[in-house]
Each structure stands twice: as structure tokens, then as C-alpha cells.
JSON list of C-alpha atoms in Angstrom, two decimals:
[
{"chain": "A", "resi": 275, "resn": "UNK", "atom": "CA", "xyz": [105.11, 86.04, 107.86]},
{"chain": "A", "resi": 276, "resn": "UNK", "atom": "CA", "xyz": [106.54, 84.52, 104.93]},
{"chain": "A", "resi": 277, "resn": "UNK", "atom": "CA", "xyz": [109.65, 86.96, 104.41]},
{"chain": "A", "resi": 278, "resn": "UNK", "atom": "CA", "xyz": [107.52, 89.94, 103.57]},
{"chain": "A", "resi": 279, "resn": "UNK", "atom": "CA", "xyz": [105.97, 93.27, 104.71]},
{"chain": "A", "resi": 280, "resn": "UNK", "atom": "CA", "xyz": [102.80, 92.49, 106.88]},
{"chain": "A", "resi": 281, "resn": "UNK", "atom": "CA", "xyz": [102.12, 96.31, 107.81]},
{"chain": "A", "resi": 282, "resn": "UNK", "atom": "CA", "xyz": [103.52, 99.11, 110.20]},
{"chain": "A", "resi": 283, "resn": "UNK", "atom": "CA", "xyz": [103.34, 98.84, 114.34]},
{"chain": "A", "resi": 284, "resn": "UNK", "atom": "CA", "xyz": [100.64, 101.47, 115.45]},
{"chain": "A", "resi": 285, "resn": "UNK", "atom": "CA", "xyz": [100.53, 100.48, 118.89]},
{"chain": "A", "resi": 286, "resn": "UNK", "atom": "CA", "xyz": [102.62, 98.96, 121.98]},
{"chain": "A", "resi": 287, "resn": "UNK", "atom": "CA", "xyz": [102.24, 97.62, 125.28]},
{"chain": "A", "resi": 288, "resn": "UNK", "atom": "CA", "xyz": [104.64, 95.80, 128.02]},
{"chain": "A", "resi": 289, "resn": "UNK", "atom": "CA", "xyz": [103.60, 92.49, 126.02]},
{"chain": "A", "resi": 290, "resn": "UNK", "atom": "CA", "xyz": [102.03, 93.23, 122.71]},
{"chain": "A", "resi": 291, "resn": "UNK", "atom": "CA", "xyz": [101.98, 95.50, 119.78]},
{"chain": "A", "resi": 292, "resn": "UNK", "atom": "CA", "xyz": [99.48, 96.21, 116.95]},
{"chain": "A", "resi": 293, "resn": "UNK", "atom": "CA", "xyz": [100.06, 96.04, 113.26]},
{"chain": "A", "resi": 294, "resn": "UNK", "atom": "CA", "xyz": [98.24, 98.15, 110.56]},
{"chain": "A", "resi": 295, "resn": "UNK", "atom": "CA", "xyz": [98.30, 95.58, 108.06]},
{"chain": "A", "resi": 296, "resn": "UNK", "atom": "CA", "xyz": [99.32, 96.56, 104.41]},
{"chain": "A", "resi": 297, "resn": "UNK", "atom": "CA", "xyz": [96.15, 95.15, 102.90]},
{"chain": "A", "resi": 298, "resn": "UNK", "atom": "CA", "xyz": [94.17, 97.82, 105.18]},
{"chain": "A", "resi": 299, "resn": "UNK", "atom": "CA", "xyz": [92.26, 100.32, 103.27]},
{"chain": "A", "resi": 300, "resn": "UNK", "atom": "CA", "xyz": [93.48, 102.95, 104.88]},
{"chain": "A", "resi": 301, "resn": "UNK", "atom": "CA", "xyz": [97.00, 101.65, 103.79]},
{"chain": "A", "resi": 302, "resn": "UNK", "atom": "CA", "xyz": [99.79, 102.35, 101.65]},
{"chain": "A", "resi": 303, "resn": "UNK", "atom": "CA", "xyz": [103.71, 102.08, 100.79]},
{"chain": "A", "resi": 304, "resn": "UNK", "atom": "CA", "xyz": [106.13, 103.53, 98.42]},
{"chain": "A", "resi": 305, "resn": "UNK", "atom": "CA", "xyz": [107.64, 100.89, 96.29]},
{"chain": "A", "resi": 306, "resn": "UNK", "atom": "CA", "xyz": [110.69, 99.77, 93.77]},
{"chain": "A", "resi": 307, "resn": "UNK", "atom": "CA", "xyz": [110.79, 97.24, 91.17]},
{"chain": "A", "resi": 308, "resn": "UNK", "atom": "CA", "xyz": [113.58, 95.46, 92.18]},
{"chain": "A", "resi": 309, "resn": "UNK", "atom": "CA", "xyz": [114.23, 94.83, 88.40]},
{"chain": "A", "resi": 310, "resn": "UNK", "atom": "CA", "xyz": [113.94, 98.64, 87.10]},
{"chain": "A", "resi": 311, "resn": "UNK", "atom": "CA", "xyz": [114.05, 100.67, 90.14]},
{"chain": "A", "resi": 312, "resn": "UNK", "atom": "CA", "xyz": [111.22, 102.43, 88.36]},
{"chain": "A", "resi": 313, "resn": "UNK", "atom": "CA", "xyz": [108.88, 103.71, 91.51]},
{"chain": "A", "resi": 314, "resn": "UNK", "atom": "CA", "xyz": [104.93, 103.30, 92.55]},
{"chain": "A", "resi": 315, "resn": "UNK", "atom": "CA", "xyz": [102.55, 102.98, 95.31]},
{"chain": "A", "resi": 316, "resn": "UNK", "atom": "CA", "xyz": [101.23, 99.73, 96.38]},
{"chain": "A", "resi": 317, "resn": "UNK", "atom": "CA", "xyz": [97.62, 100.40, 98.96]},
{"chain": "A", "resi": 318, "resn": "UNK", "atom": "CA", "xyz": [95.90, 98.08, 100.15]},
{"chain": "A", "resi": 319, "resn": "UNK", "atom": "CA", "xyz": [91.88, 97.61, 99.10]},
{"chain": "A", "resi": 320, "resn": "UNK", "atom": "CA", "xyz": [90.35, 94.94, 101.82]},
{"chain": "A", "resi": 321, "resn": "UNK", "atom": "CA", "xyz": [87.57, 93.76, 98.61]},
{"chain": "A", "resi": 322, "resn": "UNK", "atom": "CA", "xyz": [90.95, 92.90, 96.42]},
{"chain": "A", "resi": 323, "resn": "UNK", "atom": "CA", "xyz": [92.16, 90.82, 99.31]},
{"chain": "A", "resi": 324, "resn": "UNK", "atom": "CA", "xyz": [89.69, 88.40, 98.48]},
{"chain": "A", "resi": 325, "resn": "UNK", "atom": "CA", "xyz": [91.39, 87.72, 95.56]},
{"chain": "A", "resi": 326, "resn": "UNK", "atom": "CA", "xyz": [94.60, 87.58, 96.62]},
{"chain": "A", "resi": 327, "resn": "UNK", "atom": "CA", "xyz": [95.55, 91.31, 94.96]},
{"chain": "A", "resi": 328, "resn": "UNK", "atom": "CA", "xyz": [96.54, 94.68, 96.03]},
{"chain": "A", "resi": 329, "resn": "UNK", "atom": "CA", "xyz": [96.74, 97.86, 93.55]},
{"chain": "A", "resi": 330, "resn": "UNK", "atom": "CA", "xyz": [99.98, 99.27, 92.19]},
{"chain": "A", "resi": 331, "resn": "UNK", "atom": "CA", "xyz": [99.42, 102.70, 91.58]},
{"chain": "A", "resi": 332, "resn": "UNK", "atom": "CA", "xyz": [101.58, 105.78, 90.33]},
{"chain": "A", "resi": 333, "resn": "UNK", "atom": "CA", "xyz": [104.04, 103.87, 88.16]},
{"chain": "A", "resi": 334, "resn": "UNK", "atom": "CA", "xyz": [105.19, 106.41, 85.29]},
{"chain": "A", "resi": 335, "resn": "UNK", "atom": "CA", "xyz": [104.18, 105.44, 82.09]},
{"chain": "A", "resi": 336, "resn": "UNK", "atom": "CA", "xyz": [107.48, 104.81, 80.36]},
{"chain": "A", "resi": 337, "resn": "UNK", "atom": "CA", "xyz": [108.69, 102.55, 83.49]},
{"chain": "A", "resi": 338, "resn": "UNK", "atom": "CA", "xyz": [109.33, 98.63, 81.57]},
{"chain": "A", "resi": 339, "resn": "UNK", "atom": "CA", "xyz": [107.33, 97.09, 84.60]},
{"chain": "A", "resi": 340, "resn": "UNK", "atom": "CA", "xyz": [106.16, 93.64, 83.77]},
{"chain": "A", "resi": 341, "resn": "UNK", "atom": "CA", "xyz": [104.42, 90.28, 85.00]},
{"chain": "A", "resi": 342, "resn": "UNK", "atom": "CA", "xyz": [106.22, 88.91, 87.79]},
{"chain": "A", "resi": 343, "resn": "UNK", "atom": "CA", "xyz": [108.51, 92.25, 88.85]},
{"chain": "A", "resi": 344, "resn": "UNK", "atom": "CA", "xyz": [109.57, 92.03, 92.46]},
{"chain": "A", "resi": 345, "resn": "UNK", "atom": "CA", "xyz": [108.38, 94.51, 94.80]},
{"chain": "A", "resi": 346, "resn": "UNK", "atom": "CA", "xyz": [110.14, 96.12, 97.29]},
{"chain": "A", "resi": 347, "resn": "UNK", "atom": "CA", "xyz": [109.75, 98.54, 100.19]},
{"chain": "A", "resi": 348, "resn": "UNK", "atom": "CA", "xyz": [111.89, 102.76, 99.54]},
{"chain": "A", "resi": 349, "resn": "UNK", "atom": "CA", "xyz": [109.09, 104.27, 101.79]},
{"chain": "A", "resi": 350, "resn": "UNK", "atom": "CA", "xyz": [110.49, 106.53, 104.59]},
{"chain": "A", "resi": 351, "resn": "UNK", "atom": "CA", "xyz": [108.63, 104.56, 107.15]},
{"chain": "A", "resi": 352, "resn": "UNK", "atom": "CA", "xyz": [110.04, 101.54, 106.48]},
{"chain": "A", "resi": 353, "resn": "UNK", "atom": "CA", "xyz": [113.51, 99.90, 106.29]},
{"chain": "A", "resi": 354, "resn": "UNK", "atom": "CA", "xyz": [114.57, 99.79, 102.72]},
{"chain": "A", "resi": 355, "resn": "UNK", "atom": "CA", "xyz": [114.38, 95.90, 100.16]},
{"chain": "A", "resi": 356, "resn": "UNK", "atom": "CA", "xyz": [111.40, 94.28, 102.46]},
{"chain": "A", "resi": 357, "resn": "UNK", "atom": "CA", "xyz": [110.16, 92.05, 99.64]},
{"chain": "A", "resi": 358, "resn": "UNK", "atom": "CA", "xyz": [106.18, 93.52, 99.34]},
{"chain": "A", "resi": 359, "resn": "UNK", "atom": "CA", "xyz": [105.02, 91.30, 96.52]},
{"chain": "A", "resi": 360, "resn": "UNK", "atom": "CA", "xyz": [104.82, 90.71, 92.65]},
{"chain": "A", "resi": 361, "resn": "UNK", "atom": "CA", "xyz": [103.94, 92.18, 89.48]},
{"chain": "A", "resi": 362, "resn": "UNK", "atom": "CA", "xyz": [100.48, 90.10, 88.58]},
{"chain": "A", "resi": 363, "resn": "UNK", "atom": "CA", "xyz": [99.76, 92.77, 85.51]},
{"chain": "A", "resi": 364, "resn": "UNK", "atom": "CA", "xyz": [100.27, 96.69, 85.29]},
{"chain": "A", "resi": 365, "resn": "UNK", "atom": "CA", "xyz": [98.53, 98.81, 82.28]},
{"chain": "A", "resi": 366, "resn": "UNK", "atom": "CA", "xyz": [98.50, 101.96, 80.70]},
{"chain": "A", "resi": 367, "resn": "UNK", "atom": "CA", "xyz": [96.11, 103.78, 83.02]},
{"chain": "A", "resi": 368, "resn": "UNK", "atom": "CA", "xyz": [93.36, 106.26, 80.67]},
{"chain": "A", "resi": 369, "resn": "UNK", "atom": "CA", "xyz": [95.54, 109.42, 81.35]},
{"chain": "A", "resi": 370, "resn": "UNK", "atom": "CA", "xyz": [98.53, 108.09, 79.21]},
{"chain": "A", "resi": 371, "resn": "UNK", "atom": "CA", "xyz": [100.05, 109.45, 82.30]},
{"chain": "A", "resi": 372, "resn": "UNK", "atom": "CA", "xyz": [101.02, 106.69, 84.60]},
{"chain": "A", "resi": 373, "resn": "UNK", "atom": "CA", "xyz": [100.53, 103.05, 85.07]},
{"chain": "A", "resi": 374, "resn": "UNK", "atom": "CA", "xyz": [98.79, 100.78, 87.36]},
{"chain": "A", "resi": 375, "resn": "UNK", "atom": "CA", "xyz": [97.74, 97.27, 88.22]},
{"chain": "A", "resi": 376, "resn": "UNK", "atom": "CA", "xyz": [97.99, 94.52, 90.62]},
{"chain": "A", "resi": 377, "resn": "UNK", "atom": "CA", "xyz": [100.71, 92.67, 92.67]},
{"chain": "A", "resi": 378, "resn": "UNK", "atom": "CA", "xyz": [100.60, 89.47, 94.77]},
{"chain": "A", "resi": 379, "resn": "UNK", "atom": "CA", "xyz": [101.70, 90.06, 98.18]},
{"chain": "A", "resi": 380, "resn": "UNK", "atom": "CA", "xyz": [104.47, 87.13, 99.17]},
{"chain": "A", "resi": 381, "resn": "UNK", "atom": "CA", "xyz": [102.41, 87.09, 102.63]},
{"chain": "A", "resi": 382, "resn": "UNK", "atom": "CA", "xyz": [99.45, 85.10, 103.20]},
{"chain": "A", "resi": 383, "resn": "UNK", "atom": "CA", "xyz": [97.24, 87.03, 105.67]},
{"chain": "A", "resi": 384, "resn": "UNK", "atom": "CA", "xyz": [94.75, 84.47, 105.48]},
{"chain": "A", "resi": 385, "resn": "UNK", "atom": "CA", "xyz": [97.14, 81.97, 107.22]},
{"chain": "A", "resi": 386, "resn": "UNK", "atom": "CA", "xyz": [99.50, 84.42, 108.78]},
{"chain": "A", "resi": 387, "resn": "UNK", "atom": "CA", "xyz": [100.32, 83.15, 112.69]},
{"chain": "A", "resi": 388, "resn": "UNK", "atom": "CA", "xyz": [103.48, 84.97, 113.66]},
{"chain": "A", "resi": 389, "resn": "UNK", "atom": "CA", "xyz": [105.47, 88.24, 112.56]},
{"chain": "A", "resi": 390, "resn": "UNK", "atom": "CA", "xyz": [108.89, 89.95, 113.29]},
{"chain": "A", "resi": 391, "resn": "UNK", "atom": "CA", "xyz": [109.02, 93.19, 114.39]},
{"chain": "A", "resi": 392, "resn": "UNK", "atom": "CA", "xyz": [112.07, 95.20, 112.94]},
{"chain": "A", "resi": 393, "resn": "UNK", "atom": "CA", "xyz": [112.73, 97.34, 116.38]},
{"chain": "A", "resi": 394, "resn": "UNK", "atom": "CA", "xyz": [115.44, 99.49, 114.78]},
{"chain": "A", "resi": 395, "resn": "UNK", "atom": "CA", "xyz": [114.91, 103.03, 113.61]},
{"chain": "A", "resi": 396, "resn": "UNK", "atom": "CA", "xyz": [115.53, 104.07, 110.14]},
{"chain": "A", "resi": 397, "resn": "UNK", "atom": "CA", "xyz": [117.30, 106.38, 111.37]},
{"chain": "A", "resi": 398, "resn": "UNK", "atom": "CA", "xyz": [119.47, 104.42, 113.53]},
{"chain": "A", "resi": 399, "resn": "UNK", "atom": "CA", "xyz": [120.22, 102.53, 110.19]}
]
């Protein structure tokens, strides 16, 4: 999958399992710029796909997020550092409360043909 998050397993069988991809709409993942450790929400929007985007959401307004950031996974459903994507541009939202934007996601899921499936726990971590 390129080294990066494709989505969360929702389903198993004796020889398959489904993935909730990350780009879903009904999607989403708590995130860290690897460069600030500032926090924010990345969800996925299945019109944005199209041009090769998902929204960063929820990033506090005094966080120094910029243009090319790495973004990695914190969420609690997900093992910790699993490169999501990059910064592509982040703004001052109309609140003066928080900022948001767009990242690139590092996978291609118009050309994605395998994935690895992390089978250990969090917990078990």
C-alpha cells in the first residue's frame, strides 16, 4: 500500500478480511504532525478523492503546521507513527478557533493492489 494507512479491518473470514478505507466518508483518524506534534483529524470525503485530497480538521489555531508536514496516526484504534499523508495547505478556519486544510495521502487508492494487515492489538503493544 505504499507504506501508509489504507483504513481499519471491519470484517473477517477463514480467507479474507474487509477494510474501511480512510478516504470513506464515513471515515476518520486522529493525527500528529510529525514535525510539531501539534494534533488534528484527518476524514475522509470520497468527492476530494478525486483530487487526490483529504480534509485536516481540528488543528488549534496557534499549531505552526505548514506545507508539506508529515502526518501520522495517535488514534486509539490504530498503532501509533503509520505515516497517513502530507500537509498540501492548512488555514485559519472563520472561527479564529482552529485550523484546517488538506493533506495528500502517501497511498494511492486508485492503484492500490495489496495491503498488510497489522494483526497485533494495541493493547498487546
Amino acid at each position: 500500500s505504499g507504506g501508509g494507512l489504507v483504513g481499519i479491518v471491519t470484517d473477517v473470514g477463514k480467507d479474507y478480511a474487509k477494510v474501511r478505507a480512510i478516504i470513506d466518508d464515513e471515515s476518520s483518524v486522529s493525527v500528529s504532525f510529525a514535525n510539531t506534534s501539534d494534533t488534528g483529524i484527518v476524514s475522509g470525503d470520497l468527492k476530494l478523492m478525486d483530487d487526490g485530497v483529504m480534509n485536516v480538521t481540528e488543528v488549534l489555531k496557534d499549531a505552526k503546521v505548514t506545507e508539506g508536514d508529515m502526518v501520522v496516526t495517535i488514534s486509539d484504534k490504530f498503532v501509533p507513527g503509520i505515516l497517513v499523508g502530507y500537509v498540501t495547505n492548512i488555514k485559519l478556519d472563520s472561527s479564529e478557533l482552529t485550523q484546517s486544510g488538506q493533506i495528500i495521502p502517501v497511498v494511492d487508492f486508485k492503484h492500490i493492489d495489496e495491503v498488510l494487515v497489522i494483526t497485533q492489538l494495541k493493547d498487546d503493544m
